[in-house]
Coordinates of C-alpha atoms and ligand atoms in Angstrom, one line a residue:
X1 CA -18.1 10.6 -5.6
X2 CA -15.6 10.6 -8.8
X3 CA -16.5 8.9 -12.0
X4 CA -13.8 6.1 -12.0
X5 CA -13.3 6.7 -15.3
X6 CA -12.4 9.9 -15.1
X7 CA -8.3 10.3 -14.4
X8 CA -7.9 14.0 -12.9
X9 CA -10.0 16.4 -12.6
X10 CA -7.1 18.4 -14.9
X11 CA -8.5 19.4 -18.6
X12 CA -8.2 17.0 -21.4
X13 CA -4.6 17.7 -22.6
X14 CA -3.0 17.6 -19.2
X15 CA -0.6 15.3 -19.8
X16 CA 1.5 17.0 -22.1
X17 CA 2.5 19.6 -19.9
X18 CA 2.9 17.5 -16.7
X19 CA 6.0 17.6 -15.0
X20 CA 5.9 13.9 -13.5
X21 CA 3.6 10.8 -14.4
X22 CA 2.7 8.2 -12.9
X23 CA 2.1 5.1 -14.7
X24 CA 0.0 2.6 -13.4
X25 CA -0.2 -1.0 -15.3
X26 CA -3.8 -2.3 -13.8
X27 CA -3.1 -5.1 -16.7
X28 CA 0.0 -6.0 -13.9
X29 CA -1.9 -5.3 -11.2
X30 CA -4.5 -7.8 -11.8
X31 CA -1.6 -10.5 -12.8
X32 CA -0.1 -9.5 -9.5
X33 CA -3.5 -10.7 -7.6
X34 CA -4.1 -13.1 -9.9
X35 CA -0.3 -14.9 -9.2
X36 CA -0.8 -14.7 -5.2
X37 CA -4.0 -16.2 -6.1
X38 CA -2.4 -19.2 -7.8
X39 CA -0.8 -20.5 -4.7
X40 CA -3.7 -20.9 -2.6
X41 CA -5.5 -23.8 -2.1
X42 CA -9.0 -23.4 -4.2
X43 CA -11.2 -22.3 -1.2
X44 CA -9.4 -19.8 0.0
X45 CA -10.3 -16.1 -0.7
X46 CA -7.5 -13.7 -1.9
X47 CA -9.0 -10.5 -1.0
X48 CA -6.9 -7.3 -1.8
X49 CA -6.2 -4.6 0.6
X50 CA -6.9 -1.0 -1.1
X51 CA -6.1 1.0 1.8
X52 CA -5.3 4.3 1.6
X53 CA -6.3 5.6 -1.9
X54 CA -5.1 2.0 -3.0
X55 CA -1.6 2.6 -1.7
X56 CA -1.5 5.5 -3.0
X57 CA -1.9 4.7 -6.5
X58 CA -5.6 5.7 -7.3
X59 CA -8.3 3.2 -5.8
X60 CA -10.8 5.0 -8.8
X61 CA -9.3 2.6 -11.0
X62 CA -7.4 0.2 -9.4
X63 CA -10.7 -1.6 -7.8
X64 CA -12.6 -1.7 -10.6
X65 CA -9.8 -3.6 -12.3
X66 CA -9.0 -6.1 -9.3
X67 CA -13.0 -6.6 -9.3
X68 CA -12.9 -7.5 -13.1
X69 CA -10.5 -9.6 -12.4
X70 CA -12.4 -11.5 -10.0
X71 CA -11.6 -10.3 -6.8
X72 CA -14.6 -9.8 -4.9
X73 CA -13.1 -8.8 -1.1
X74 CA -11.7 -5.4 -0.6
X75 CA -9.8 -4.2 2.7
X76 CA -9.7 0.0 3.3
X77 CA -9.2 1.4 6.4
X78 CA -11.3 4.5 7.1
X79 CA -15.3 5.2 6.4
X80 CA -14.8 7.6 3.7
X81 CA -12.5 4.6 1.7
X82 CA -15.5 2.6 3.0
X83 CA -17.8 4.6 0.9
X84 CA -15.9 4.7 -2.0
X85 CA -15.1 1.4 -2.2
X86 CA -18.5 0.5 -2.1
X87 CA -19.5 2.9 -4.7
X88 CA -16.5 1.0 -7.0
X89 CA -17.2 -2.1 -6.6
X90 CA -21.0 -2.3 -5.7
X91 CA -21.4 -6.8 -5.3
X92 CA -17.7 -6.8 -3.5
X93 CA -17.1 -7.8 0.6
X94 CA -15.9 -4.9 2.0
X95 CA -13.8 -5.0 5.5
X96 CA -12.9 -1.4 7.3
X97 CA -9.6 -2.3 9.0
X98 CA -9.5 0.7 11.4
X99 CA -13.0 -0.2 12.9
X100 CA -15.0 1.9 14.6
X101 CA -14.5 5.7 15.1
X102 CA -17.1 7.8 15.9
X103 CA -19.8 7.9 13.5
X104 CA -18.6 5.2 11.6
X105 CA -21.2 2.3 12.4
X106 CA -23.9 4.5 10.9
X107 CA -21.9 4.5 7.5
X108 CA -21.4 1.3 7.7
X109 CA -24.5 -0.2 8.4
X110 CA -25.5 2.4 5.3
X111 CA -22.9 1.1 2.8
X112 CA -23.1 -2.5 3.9
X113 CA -19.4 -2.2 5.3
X114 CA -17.7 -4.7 7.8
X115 CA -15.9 -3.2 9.7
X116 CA -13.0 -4.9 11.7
X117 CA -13.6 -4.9 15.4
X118 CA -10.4 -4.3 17.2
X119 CA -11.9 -3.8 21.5
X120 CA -14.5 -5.3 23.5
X121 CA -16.5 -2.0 23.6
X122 CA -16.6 -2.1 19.5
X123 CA -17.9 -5.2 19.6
X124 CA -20.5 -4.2 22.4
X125 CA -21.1 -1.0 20.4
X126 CA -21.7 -2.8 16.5
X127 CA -24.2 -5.5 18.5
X128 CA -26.2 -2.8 19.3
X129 CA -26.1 -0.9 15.9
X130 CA -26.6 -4.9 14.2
X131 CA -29.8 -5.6 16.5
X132 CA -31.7 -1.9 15.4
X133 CA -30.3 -2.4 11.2
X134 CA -32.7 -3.8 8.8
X135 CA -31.4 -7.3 9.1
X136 CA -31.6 -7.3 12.6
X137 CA -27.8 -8.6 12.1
X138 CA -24.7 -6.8 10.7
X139 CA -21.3 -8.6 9.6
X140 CA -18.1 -7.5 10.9
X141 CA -15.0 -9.1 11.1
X142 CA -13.3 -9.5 14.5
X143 CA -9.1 -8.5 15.0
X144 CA -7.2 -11.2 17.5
X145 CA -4.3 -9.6 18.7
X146 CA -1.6 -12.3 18.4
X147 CA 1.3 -10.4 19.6
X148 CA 1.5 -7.5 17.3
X149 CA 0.1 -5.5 20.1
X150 CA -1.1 -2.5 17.6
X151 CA -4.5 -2.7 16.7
X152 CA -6.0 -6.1 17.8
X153 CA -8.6 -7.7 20.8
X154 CA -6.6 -8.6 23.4
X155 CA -7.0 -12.3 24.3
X156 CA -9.0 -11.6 28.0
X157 CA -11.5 -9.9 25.6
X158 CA -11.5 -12.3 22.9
X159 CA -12.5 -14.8 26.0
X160 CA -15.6 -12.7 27.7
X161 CA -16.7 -11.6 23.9
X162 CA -17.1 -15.5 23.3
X163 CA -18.5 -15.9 26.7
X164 CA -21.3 -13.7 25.9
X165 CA -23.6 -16.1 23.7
X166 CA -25.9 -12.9 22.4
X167 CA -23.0 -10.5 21.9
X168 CA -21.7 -13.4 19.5
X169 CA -25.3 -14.4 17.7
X170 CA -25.7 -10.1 17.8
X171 CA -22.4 -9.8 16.2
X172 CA -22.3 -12.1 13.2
X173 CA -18.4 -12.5 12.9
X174 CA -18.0 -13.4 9.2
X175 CA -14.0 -13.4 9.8
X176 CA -11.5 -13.6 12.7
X177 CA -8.0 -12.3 11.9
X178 CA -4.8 -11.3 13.0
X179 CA -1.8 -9.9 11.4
X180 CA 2.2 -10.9 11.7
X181 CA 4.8 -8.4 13.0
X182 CA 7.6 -10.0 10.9
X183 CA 6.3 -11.8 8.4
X184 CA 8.9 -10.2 5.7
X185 CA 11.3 -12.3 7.3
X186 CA 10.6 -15.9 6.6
X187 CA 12.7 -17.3 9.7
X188 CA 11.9 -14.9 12.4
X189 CA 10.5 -17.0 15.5
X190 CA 7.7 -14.7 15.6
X191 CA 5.8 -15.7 12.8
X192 CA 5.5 -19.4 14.7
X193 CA 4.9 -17.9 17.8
X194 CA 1.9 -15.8 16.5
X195 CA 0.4 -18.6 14.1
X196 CA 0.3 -20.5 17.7
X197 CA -1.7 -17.3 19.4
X198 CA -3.6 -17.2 16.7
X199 CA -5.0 -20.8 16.1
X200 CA -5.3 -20.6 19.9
X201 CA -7.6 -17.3 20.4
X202 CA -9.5 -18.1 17.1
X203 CA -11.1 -21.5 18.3
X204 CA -12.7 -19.5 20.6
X205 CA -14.9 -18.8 17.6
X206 CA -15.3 -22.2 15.8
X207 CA -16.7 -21.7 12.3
X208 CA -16.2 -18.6 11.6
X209 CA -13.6 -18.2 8.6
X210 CA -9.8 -17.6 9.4
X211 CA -7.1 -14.9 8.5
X212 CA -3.8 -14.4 9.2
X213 CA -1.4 -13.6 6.1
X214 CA -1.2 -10.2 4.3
X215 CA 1.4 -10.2 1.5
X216 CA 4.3 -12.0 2.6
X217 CA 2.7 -14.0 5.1
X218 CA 1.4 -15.8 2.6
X219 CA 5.1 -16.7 1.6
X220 CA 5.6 -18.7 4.6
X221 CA 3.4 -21.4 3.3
X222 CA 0.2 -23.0 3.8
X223 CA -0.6 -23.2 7.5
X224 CA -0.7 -19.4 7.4
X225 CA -3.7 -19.1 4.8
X226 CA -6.8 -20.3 6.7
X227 CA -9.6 -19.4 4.8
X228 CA -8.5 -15.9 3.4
X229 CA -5.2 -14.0 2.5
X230 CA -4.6 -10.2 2.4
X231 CA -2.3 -8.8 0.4
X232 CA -1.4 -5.3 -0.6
X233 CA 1.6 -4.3 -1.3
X234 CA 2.6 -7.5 -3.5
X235 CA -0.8 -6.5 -5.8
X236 CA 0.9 -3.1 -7.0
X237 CA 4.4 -5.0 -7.6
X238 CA 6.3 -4.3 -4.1
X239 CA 8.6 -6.9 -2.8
X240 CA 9.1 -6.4 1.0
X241 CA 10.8 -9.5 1.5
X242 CA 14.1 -10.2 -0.3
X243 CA 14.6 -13.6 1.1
X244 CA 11.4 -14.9 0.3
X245 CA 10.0 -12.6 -2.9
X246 CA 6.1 -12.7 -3.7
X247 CA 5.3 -14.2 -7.3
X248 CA 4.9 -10.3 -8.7
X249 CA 6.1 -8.0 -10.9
X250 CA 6.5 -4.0 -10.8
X251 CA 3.1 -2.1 -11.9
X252 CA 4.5 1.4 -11.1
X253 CA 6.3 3.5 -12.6
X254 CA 7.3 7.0 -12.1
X255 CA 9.2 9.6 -14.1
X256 CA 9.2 13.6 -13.6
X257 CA 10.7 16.3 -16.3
X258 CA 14.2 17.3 -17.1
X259 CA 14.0 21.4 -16.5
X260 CA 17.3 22.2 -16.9
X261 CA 20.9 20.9 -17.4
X262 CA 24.1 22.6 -16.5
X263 CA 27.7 22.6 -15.5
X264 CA 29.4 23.1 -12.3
X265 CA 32.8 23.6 -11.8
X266 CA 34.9 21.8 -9.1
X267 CA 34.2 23.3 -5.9
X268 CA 31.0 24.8 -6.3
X269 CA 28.1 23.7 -4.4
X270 CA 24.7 22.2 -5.7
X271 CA 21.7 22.6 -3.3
X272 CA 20.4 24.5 -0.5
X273 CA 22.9 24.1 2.9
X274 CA 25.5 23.5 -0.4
X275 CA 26.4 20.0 1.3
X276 CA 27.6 18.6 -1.7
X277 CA 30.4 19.7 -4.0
X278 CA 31.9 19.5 -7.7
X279 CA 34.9 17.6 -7.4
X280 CA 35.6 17.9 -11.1
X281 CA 33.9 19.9 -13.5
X282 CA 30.3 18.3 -13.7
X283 CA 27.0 18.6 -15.3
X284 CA 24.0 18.9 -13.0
X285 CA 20.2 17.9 -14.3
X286 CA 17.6 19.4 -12.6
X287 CA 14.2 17.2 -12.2
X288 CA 10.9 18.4 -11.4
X289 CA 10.3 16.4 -8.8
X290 CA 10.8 16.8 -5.0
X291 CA 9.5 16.5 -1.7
X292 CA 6.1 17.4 -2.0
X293 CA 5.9 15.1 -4.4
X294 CA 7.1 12.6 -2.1
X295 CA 10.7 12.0 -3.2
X296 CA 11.9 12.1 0.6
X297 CA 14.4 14.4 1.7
X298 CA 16.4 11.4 3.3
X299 CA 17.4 10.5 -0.3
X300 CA 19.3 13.6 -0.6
X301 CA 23.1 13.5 -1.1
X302 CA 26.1 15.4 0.9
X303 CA 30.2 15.4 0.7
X304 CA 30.8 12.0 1.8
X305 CA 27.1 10.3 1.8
X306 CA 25.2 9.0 -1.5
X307 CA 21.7 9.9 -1.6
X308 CA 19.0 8.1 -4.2
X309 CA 19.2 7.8 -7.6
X310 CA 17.2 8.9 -10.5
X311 CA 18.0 6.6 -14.2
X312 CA 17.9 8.5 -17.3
X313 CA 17.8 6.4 -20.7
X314 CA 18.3 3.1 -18.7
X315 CA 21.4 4.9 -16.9
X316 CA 21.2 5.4 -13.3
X317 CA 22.2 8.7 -11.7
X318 CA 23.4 10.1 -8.4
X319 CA 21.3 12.4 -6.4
X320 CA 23.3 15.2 -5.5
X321 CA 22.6 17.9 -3.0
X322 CA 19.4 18.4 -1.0
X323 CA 16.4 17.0 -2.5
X324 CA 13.8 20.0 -2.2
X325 CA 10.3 20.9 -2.4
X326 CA 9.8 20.8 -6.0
X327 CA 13.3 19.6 -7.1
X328 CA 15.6 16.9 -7.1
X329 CA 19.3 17.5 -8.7
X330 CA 21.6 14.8 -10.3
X331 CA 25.2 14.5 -11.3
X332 CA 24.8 13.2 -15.6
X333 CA 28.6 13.9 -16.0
X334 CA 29.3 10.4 -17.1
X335 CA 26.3 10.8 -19.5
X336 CA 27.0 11.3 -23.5
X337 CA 26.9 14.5 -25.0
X338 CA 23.6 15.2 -25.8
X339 CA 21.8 12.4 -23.8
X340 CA 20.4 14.3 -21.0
X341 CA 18.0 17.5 -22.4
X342 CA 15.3 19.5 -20.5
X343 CA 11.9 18.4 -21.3
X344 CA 12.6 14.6 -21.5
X345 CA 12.0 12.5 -18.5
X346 CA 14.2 11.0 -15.8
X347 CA 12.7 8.0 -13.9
X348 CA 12.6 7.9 -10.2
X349 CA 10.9 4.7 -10.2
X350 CA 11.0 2.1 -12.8
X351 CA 13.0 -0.2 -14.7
X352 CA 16.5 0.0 -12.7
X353 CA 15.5 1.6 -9.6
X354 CA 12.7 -0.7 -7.7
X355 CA 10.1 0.6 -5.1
X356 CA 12.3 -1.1 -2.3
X357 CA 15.8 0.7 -3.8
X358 CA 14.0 4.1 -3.7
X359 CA 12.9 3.1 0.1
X360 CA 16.7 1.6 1.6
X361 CA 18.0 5.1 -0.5
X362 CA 15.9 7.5 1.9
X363 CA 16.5 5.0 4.8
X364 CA 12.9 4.0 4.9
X365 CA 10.8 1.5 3.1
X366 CA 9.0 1.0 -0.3
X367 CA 5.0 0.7 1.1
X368 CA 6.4 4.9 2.5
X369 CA 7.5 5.6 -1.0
X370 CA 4.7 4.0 -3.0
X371 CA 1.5 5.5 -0.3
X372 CA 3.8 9.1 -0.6
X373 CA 3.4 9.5 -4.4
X374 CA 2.0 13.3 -4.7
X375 CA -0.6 14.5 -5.9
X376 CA 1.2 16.5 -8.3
X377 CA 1.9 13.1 -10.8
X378 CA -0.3 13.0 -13.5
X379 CA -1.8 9.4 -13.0
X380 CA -1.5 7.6 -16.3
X381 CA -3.8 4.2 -16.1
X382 CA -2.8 1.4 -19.1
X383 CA -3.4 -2.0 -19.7
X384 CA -7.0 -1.7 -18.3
X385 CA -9.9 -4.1 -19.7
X386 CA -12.9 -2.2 -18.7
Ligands
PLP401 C1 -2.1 -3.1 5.5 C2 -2.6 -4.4 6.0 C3 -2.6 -5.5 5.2 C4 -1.8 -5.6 3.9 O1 -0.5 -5.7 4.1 P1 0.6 -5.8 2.9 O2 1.9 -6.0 3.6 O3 0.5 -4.5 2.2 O4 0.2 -6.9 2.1 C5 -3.2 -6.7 5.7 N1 -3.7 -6.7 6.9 C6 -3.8 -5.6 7.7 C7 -4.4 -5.7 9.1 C8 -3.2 -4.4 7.3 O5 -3.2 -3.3 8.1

């Protein structure tokens, strides 16, 4: 398991000679968790969901800081973020969203893990693991399908799990929950429809604690927090839903390295395929970023069809051409003399260009972009207490 603390396992000096960084404001993070907090009645429990490598960000650091903070339930999905979130944050409720695969129980009953129980034959199968464990019980939490029909127990199950008195006693749900299809979009019918389904299948298990509301379900007001909320993407600063924005601010930024700048005169091509063109004499930055560092290829820019952006100085810039493995290419004609010069940094996410613009610019969304980050950024961790 990694030492938290320790950023990369790159030699002291890294930093200076990497070609992208990602900064990471943990101090933002925690207001982020902290604001979503603030609009919950005081005995409900904002947990945070830390899925995949926290979104992508680093869950090495960004636990510790939401456990500092006070948050003491953690969502991952798979046993091996199981095991290191229980290694991070040691007192913390853990849930494992994706339940139980093969080989998973054991790890869980190991690391004191819940893991969210998503078919009758998961339940059947944790009973059995809860009955030999030391306790002679093991929590879990139990998924109500509501009409998301992804992961969830269908309602037929829901019925002959509660019908079984021992499976339930064997079981110990310490949470029902559900989750919303369209819950980015405040008015959608659906989100009534499925708070229906859901108080509906949950009273099949009276007493146990309720949840319902990941990030912006927990915009559409009170009747959708029960007893817990779940939000992810909100804690590291993304905004899914324009309409009805989350009480957050952006905690990521992302810049890569200016390699090279030079002109290109009107009708010569930029980029592999040369889809895009010089219509007057330009100047071309090259960034040292591209898509295996998760800068999509959708973003990238042809005669007739704007790609992403990149901002330089606070000045946004075109995409131009394909984006490519390890390189992205932007028109800075407009820019000054002088303004744009290999080794400084152009931003591909930050002030200017939001997690959600990078997303609608490569015709997908900003929870792709953030959990796509590459493992090439140099992680860059500020504003943490601990
Ligand atoms: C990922 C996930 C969440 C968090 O969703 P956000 O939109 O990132 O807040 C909550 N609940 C479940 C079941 C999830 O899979």
């Amino acid at each position: 398991m990694s030492d938290p603390k320790q950023r990369t396992t790159r030699p002291a000096g890294a930093l200076a000679a990497a070609t992208g960084i990602l900064t990471v404001d943990l101090a933002q993070v925690a207001e982020n968790w902290r604001g979503l907090k603030s609009l919950l009645a005081p005995n409900v429990t904002c947990a945070a969901v830390v899925k995949a490598n926290a979104y992508g960000l680093g869950a090495a650091r960004v636990i510790p800081a939401l456990a500092r903070a006070g948050c003491d339930t953690f969502f991952i999905a798979t046993p091996d973020e199981a095991i290191e979130a229980r290694h991070l944050a040691p007192k913390a409720t853990i849930y494992a969203l994706d339940g139980l695969i093969p080989g998973a129980a054991e790890i869980f009953i190991r690391e004191t893990v819940r893991p969210v129980l998503s078919t009758y034959d998961d339940a059947v199968l944790w009973a059995a693991h809860a009955k030999i464990s030391a306790h002679g019980a093991a929590p879990c939490a139990l998924h109500l399908d509501s009409g998301l029909n992804r992961l969830g127990i269908q309602a037929r199950d829901a019925r002959r799990i509660a019908a079984d008195k021992d499976l339930v006693a064997a079981l110990g749900a310490k949470l029902v929950m559900s989750h919303l299809a369209s819950a980015d979009t405040p008015g959608d019918l659906k989100n009534r429809e499925q708070l229906l389904a859901f108080e509906t299948i949950s009273s099949l298990f009276p007493g146990v604690p309720r949840s319902l509301a990941a990030s912006d379900g927990l915009m559409l007001g009170k009747l959708f927090h029960f007893d817990l909320v779940r939000p992810g993407y909100a804690l590291y600063g993304g905004q899914a839903s324009q309409s009805n924005p989350t009480p957050v601010k952006p905690a990521v930024t992302v810049k890569a390295r200016i390699l090279a700048v030079s002109d290109v005169a009107p009708g010569e091509s930029v980029g592999y395929a040369a889809t895009w063109h010089a219509r007057r004499p330009s100047r071309i930055a090259t960034i040292a970023a591209g898509y295996a560092d998760g800068v999509p290829r959708s973003a990238s820019a042809a005669d007739g069809h704007q790609g992403g952006h990149v901002a330089i100085s606070g000045k946004l810039a075109l995409i131009v051409g394909r984006v490519s493995m390890d390189l992205i290419t932007a028109d800075v004609t407009e820019f000054a003399d002088g303004a744009v010069r290999p080794g400084d940094f152009a931003t591909l996410i930050g002030p200017g260009i939001s997690i959600e613009d990078a997303g609608h610019a490569a015709g997908t969304i900003g929870y792709e972009i953030l959990t796509r980050l590459g493992t090439r950024f140099e992680r860059l961790f500020i504003g943490d207490s601990g």
